[in-house]
mmCIF file of C-alpha atoms in Angstrom:
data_model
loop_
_atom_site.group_PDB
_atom_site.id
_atom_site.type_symbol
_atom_site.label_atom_id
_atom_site.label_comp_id
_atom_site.label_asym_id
_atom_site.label_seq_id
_atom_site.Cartn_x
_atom_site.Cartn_y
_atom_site.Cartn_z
ATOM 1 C CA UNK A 1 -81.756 17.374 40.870
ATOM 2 C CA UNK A 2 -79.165 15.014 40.065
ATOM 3 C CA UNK A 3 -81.539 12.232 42.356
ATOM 4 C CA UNK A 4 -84.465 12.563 40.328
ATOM 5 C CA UNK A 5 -82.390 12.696 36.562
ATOM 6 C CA UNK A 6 -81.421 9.097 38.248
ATOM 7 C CA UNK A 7 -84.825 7.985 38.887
ATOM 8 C CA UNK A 8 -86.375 9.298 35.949
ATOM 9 C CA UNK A 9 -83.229 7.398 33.995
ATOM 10 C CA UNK A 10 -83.754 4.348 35.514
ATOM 11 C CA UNK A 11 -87.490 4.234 34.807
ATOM 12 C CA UNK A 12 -87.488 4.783 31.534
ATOM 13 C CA UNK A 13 -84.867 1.749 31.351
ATOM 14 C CA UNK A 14 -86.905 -0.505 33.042
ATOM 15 C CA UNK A 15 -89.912 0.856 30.711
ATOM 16 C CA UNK A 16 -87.307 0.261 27.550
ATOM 17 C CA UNK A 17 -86.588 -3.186 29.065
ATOM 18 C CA UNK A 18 -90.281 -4.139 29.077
ATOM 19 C CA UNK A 19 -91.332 -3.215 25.998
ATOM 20 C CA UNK A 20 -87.903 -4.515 24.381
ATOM 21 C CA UNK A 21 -88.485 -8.157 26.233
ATOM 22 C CA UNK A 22 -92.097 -7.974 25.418
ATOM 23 C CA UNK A 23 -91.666 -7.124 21.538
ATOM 24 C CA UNK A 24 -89.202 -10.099 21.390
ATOM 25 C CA UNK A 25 -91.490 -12.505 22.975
ATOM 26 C CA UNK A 26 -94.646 -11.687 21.258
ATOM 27 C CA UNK A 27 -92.654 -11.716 18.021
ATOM 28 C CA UNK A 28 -91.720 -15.167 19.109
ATOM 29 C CA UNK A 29 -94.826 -16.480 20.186
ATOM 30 C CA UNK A 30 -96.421 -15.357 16.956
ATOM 31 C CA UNK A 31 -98.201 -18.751 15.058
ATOM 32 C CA UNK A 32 -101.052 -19.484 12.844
ATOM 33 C CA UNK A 33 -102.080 -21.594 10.527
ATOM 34 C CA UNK A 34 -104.357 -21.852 7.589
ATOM 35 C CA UNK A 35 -105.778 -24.079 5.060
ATOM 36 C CA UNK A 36 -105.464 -22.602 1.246
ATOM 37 C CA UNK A 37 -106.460 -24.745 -1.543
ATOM 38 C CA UNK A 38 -106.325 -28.049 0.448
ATOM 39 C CA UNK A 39 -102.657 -26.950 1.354
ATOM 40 C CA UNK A 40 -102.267 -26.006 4.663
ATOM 41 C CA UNK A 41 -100.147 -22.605 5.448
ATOM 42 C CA UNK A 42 -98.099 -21.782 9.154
ATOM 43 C CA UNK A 43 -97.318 -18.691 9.766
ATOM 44 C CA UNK A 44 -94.520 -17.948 12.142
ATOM 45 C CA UNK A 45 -91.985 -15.484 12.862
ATOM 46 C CA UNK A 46 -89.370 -17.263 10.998
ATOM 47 C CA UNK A 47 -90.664 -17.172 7.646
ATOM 48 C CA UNK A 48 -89.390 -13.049 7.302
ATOM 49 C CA UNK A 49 -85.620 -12.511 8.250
ATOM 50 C CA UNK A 50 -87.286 -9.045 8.891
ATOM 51 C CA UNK A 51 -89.311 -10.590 11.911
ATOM 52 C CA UNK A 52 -86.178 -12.637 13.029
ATOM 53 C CA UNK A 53 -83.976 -9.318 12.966
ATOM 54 C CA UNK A 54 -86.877 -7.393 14.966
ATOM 55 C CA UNK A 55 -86.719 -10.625 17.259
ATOM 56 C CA UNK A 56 -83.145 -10.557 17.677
ATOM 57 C CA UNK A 57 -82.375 -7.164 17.702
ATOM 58 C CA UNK A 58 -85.208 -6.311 20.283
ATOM 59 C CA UNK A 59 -83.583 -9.748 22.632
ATOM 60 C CA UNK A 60 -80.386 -7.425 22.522
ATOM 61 C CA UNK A 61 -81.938 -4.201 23.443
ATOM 62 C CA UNK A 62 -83.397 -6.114 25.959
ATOM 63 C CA UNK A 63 -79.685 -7.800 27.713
ATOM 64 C CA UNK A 64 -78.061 -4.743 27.218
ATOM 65 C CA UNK A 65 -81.064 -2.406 28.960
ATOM 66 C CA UNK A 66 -80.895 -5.104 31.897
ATOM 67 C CA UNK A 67 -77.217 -4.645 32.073
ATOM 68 C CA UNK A 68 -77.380 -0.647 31.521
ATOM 69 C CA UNK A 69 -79.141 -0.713 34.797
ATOM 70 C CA UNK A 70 -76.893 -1.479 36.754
ATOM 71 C CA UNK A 71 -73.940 0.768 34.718
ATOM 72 C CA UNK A 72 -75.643 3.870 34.267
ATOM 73 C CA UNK A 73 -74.843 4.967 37.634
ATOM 74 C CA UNK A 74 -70.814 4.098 37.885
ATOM 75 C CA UNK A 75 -69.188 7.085 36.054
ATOM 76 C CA UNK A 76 -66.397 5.756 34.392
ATOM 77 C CA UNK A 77 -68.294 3.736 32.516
ATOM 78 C CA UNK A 78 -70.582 6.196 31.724
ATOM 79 C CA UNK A 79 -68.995 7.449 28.181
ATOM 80 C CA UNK A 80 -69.673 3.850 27.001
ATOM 81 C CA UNK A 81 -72.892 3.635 27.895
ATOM 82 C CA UNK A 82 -73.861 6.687 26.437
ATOM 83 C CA UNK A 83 -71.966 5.465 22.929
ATOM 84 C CA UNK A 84 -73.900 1.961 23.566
ATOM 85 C CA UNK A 85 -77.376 4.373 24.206
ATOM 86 C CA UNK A 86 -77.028 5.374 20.639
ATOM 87 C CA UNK A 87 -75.882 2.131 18.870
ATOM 88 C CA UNK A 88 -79.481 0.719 20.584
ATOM 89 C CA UNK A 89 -81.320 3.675 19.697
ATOM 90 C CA UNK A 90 -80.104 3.021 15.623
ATOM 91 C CA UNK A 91 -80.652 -0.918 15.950
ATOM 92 C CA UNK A 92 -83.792 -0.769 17.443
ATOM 93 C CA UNK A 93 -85.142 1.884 14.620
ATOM 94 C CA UNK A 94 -83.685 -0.117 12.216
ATOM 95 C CA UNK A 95 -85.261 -3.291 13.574
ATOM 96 C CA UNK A 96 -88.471 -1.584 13.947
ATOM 97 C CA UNK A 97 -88.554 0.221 10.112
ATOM 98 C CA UNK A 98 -87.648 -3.485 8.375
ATOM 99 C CA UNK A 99 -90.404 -5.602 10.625
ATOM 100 C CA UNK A 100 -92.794 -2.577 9.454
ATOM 101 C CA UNK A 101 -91.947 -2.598 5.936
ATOM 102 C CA UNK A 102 -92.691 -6.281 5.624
ATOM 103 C CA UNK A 103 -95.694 -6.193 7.608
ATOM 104 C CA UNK A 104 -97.198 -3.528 5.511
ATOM 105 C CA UNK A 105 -97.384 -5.511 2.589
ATOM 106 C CA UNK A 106 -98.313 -8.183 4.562
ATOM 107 C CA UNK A 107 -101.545 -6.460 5.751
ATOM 108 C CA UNK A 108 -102.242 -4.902 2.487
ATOM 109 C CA UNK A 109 -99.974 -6.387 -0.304
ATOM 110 C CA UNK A 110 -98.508 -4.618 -3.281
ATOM 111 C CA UNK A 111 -100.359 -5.045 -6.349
ATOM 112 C CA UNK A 112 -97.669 -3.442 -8.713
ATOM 113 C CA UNK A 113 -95.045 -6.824 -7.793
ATOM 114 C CA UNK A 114 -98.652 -9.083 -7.522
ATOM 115 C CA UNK A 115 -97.697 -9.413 -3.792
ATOM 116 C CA UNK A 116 -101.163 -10.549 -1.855
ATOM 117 C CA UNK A 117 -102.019 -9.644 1.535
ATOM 118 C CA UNK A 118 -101.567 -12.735 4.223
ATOM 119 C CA UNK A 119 -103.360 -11.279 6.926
ATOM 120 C CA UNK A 120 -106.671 -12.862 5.698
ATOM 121 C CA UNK A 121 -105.689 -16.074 6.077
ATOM 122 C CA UNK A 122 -103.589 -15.847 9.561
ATOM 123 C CA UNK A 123 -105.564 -13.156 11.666
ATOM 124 C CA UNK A 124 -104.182 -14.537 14.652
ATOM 125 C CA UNK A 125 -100.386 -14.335 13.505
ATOM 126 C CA UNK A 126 -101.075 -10.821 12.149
ATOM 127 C CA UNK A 127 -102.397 -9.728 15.545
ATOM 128 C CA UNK A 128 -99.541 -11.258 17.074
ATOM 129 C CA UNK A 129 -96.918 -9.107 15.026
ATOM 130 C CA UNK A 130 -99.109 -6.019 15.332
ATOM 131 C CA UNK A 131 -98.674 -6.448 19.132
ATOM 132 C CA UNK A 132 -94.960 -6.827 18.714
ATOM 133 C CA UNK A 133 -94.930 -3.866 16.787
ATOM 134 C CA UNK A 134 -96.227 -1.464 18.988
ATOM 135 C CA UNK A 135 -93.804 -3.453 21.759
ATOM 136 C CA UNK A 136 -90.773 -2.369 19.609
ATOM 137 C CA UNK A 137 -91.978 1.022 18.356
ATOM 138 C CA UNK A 138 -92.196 1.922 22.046
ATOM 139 C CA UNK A 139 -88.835 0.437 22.884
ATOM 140 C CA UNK A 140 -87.239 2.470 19.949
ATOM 141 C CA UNK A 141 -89.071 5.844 21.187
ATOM 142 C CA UNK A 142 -87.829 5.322 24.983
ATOM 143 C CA UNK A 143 -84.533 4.687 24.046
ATOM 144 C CA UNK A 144 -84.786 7.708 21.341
ATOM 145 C CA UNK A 145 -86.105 9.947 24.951
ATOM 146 C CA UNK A 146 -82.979 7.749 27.107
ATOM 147 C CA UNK A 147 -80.698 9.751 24.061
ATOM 148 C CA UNK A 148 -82.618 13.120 23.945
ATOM 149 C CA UNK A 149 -82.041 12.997 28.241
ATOM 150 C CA UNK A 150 -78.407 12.034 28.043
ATOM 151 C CA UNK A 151 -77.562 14.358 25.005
ATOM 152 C CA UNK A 152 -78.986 17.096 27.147
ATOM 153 C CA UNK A 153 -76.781 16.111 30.033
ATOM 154 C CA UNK A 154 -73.721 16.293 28.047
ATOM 155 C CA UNK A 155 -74.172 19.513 26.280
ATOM 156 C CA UNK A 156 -75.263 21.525 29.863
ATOM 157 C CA UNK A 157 -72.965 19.980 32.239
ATOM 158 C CA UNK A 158 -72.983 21.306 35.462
ATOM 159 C CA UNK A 159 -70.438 23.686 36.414
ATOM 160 C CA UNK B 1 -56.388 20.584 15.719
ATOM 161 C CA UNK B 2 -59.484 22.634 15.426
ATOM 162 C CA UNK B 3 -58.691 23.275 11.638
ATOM 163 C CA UNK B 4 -58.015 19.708 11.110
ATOM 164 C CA UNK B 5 -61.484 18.443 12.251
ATOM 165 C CA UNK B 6 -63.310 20.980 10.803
ATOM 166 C CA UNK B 7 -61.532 20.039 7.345
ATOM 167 C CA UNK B 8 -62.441 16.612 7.916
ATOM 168 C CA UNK B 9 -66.120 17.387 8.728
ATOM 169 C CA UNK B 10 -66.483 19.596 5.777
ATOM 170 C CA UNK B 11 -65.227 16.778 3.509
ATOM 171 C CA UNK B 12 -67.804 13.896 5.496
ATOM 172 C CA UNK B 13 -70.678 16.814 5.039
ATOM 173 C CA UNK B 14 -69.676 17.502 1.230
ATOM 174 C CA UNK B 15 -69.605 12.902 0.832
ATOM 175 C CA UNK B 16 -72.958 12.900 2.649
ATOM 176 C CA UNK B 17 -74.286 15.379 0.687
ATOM 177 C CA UNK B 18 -73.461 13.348 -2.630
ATOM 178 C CA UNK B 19 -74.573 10.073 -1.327
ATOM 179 C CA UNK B 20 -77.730 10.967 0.297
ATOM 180 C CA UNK B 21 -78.590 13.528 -3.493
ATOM 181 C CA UNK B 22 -77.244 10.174 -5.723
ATOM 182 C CA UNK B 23 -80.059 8.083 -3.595
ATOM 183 C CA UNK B 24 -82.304 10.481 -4.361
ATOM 184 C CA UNK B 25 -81.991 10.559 -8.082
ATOM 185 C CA UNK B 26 -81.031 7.327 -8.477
ATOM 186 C CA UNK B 27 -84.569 6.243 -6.810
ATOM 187 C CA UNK B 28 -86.594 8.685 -8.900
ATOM 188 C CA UNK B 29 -85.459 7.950 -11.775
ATOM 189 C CA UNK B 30 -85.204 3.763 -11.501
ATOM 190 C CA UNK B 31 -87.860 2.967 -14.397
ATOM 191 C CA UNK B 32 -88.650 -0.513 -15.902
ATOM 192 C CA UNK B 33 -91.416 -1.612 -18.041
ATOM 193 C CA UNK B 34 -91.961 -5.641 -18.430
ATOM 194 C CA UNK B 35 -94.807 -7.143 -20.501
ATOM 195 C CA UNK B 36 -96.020 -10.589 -18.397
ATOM 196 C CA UNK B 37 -98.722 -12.435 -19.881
ATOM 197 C CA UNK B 38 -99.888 -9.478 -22.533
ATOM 198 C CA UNK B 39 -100.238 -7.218 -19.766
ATOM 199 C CA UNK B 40 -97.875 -4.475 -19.332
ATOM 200 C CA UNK B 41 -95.787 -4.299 -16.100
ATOM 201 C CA UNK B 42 -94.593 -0.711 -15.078
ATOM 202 C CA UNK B 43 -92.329 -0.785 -12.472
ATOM 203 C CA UNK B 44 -91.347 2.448 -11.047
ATOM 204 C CA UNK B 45 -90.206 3.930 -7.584
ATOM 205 C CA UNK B 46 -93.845 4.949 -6.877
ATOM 206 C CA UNK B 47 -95.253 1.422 -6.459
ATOM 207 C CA UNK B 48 -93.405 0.997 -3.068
ATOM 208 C CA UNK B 49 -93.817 3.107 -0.448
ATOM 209 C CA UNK B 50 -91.005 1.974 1.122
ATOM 210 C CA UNK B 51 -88.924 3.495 -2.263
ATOM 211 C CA UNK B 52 -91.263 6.734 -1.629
ATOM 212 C CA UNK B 53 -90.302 7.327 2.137
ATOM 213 C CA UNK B 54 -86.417 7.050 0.820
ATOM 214 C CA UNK B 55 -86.275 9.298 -1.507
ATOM 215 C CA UNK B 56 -87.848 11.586 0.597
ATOM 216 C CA UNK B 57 -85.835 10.881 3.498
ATOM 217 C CA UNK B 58 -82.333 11.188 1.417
ATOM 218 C CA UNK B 59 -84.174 14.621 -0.366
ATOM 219 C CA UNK B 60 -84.505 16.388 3.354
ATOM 220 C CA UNK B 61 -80.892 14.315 4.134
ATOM 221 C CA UNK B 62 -79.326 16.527 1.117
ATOM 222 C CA UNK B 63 -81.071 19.582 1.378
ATOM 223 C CA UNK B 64 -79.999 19.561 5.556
ATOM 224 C CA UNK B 65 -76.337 18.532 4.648
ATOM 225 C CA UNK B 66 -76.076 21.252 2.166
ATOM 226 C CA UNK B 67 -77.258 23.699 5.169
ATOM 227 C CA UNK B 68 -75.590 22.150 7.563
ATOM 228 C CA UNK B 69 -72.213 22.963 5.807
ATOM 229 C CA UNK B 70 -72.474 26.410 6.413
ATOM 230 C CA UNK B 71 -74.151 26.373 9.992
ATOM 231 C CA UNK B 72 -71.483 23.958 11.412
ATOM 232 C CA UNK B 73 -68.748 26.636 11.954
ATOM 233 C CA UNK B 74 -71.055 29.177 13.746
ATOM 234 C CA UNK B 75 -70.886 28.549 16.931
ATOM 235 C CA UNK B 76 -74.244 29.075 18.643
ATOM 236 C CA UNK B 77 -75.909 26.718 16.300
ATOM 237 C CA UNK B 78 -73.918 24.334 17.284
ATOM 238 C CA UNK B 79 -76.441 22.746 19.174
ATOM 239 C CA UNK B 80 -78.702 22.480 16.972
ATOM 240 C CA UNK B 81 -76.656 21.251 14.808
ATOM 241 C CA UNK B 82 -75.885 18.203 16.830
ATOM 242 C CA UNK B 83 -79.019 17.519 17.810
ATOM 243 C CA UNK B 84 -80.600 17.763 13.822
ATOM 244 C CA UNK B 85 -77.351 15.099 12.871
ATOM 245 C CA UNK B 86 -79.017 12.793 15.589
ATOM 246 C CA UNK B 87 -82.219 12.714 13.898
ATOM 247 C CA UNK B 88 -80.625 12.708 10.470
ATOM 248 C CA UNK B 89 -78.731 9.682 11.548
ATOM 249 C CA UNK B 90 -81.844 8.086 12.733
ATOM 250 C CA UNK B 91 -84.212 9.319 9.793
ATOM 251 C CA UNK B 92 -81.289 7.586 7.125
ATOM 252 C CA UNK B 93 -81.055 4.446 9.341
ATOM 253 C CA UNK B 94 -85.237 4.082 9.345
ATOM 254 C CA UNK B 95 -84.923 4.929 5.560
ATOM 255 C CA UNK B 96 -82.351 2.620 4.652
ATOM 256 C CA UNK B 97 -83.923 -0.332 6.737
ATOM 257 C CA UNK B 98 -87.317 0.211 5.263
ATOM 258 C CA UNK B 99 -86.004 0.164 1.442
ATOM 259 C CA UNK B 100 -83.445 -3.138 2.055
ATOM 260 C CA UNK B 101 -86.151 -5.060 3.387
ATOM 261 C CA UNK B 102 -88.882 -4.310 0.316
ATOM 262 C CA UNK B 103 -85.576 -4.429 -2.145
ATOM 263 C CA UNK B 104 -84.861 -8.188 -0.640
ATOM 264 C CA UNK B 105 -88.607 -9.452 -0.987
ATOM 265 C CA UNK B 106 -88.797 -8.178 -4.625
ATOM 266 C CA UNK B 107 -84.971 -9.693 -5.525
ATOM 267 C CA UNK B 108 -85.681 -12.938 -3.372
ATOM 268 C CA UNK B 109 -89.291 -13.080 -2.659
ATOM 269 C CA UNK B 110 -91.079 -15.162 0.122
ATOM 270 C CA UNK B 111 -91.974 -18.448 -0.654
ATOM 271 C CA UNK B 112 -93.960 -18.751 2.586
ATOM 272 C CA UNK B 113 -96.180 -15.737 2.294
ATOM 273 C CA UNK B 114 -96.272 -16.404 -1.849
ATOM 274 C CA UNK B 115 -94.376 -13.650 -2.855
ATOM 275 C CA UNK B 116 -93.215 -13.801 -5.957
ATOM 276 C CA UNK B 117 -89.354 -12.077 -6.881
ATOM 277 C CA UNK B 118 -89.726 -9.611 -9.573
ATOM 278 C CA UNK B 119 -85.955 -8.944 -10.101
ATOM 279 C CA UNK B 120 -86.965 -11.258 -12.975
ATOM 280 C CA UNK B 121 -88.846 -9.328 -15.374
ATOM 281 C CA UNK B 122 -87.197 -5.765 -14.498
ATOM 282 C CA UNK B 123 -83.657 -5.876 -13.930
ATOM 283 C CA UNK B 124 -83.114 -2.237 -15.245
ATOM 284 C CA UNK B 125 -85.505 -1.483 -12.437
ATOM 285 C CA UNK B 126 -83.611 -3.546 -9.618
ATOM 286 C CA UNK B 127 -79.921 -2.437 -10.706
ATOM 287 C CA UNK B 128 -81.465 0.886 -10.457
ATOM 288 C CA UNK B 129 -82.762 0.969 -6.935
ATOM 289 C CA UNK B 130 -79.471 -1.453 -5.918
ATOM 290 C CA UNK B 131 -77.659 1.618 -7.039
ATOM 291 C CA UNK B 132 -79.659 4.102 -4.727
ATOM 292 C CA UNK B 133 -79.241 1.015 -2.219
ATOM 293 C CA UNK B 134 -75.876 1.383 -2.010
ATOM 294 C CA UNK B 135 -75.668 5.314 -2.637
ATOM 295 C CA UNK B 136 -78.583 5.591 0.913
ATOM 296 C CA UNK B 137 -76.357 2.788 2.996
ATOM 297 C CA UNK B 138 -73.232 5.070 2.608
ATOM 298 C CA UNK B 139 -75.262 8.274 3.637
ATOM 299 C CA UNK B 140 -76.104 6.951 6.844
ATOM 300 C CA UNK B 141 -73.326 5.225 7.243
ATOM 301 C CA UNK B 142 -71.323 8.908 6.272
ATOM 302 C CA UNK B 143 -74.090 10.317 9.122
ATOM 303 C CA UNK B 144 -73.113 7.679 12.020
ATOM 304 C CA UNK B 145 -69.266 8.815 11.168
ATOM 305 C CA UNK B 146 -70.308 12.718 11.526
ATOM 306 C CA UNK B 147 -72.444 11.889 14.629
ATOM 307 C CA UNK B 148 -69.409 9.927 16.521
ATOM 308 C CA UNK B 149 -67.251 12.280 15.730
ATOM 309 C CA UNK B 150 -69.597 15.247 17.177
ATOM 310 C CA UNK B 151 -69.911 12.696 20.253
ATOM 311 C CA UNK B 152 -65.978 12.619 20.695
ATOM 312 C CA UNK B 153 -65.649 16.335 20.794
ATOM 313 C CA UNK B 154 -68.425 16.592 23.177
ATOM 314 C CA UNK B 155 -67.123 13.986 25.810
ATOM 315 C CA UNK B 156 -63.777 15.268 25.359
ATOM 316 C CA UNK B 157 -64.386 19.119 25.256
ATOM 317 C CA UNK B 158 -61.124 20.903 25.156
ATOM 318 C CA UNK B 159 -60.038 22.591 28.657
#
């Protein structure tokens, strides 16, 4: 039993750590340009601190899921890494709630402030963050099942 | 002991339930009306959904902290109860997140994407939803307190 809580444990890490590295590169990648009124427009991750936070918060979901690898399995360690489990679990839903805040209005704007919607002009950057998105919002929901697993561990310990 | 830490829970549960029931009010209640080029500018918690999804979140974060008072001592709730601060903690963080990154675009806007601030023409408005800022970042703050300290008695059950 305790064999297969490993396995299962480590896969979903390595799934976390996929999705994690993948939302940070995609979000990094991201780039377009456009040409509005004879000024021309880039796009890129950069210009919201909300996609730089997703970025950088999802590159240190990423280390620390690589690293949590290899701890999970030592036990006196493993009080930290169940405290670290749910500091990663808050950044990444944090990091995934800003990046879709600002992407909403990006995609569909907010006439009340007179905000327009970008995504018109820069498909290709829009599709970009959309991928890192989903990248993140899967991160967030392994690490949220990691928790779930862990918290059941400690609350029915084994006699 | 035990009577000491269920004091100091109480009193965390009883500043949690403040904070997260100021957020709320404070966001319903933020109202600002501007008039920009003869037309009339309403600004009210409505026109974000971002603002929406936090008051909601703080209204089920007060109504479950108010509960949650009373279920805490009883034993075979416990639990449950544990498990609901989790997702409280989480739901607060999300809601927080969400509401500081629309709250930055409208005090700072975003030159690159043509945002325009609108701190500007309804600073009743913004000192209003700064206030239920501040009033939501304590909440889940208050929540990540309760949560660790549910996650120290659980690692360290008493023999």
């Amino acid at each position: 039993m305790a064999k297969i809580k490993r396995i299962i444990t480590t896969l979903v890490r390595l799934l976390v750590l996929g999705a994690a590295l993948s939302a940070t590169i995609v979000m990094v990648t991201s780039h377009d340009s456009a040409e509005v009124l004879n000024l021309s427009f880039d796009a890129k991750y950069t210009n919201a601190r909300a996609f730089v936070y997703f970025a950088i918060t999802n590159a240190i979901a990423s280390g620390y899921s690589f690293i949590a690898l290899f701890l999970s399995f030592s036990t006196p360690l493993w009080h930290l890494v169940f405290l670290l489990d749910v500091f990663m679990t808050l950044l990444l839903t944090s990091s995934i709630s800003v990046a879709l805040a600002i992407a909403d209005v990006g995609k569909k704007g907010n006439s009340h402030a007179g905000w327009l919607p970008v995504c018109g002009q820069v498909p290709e950057f829009c599709d970009h963050v959309t991928g890192a998105l989903i990248a993140g919002f899967s991160a967030a929901v392994l690490y949220l099942v990691l928790l779930l697993f862990s918290i059941h561990a400690v609350l029915n310990p084994k006699p």
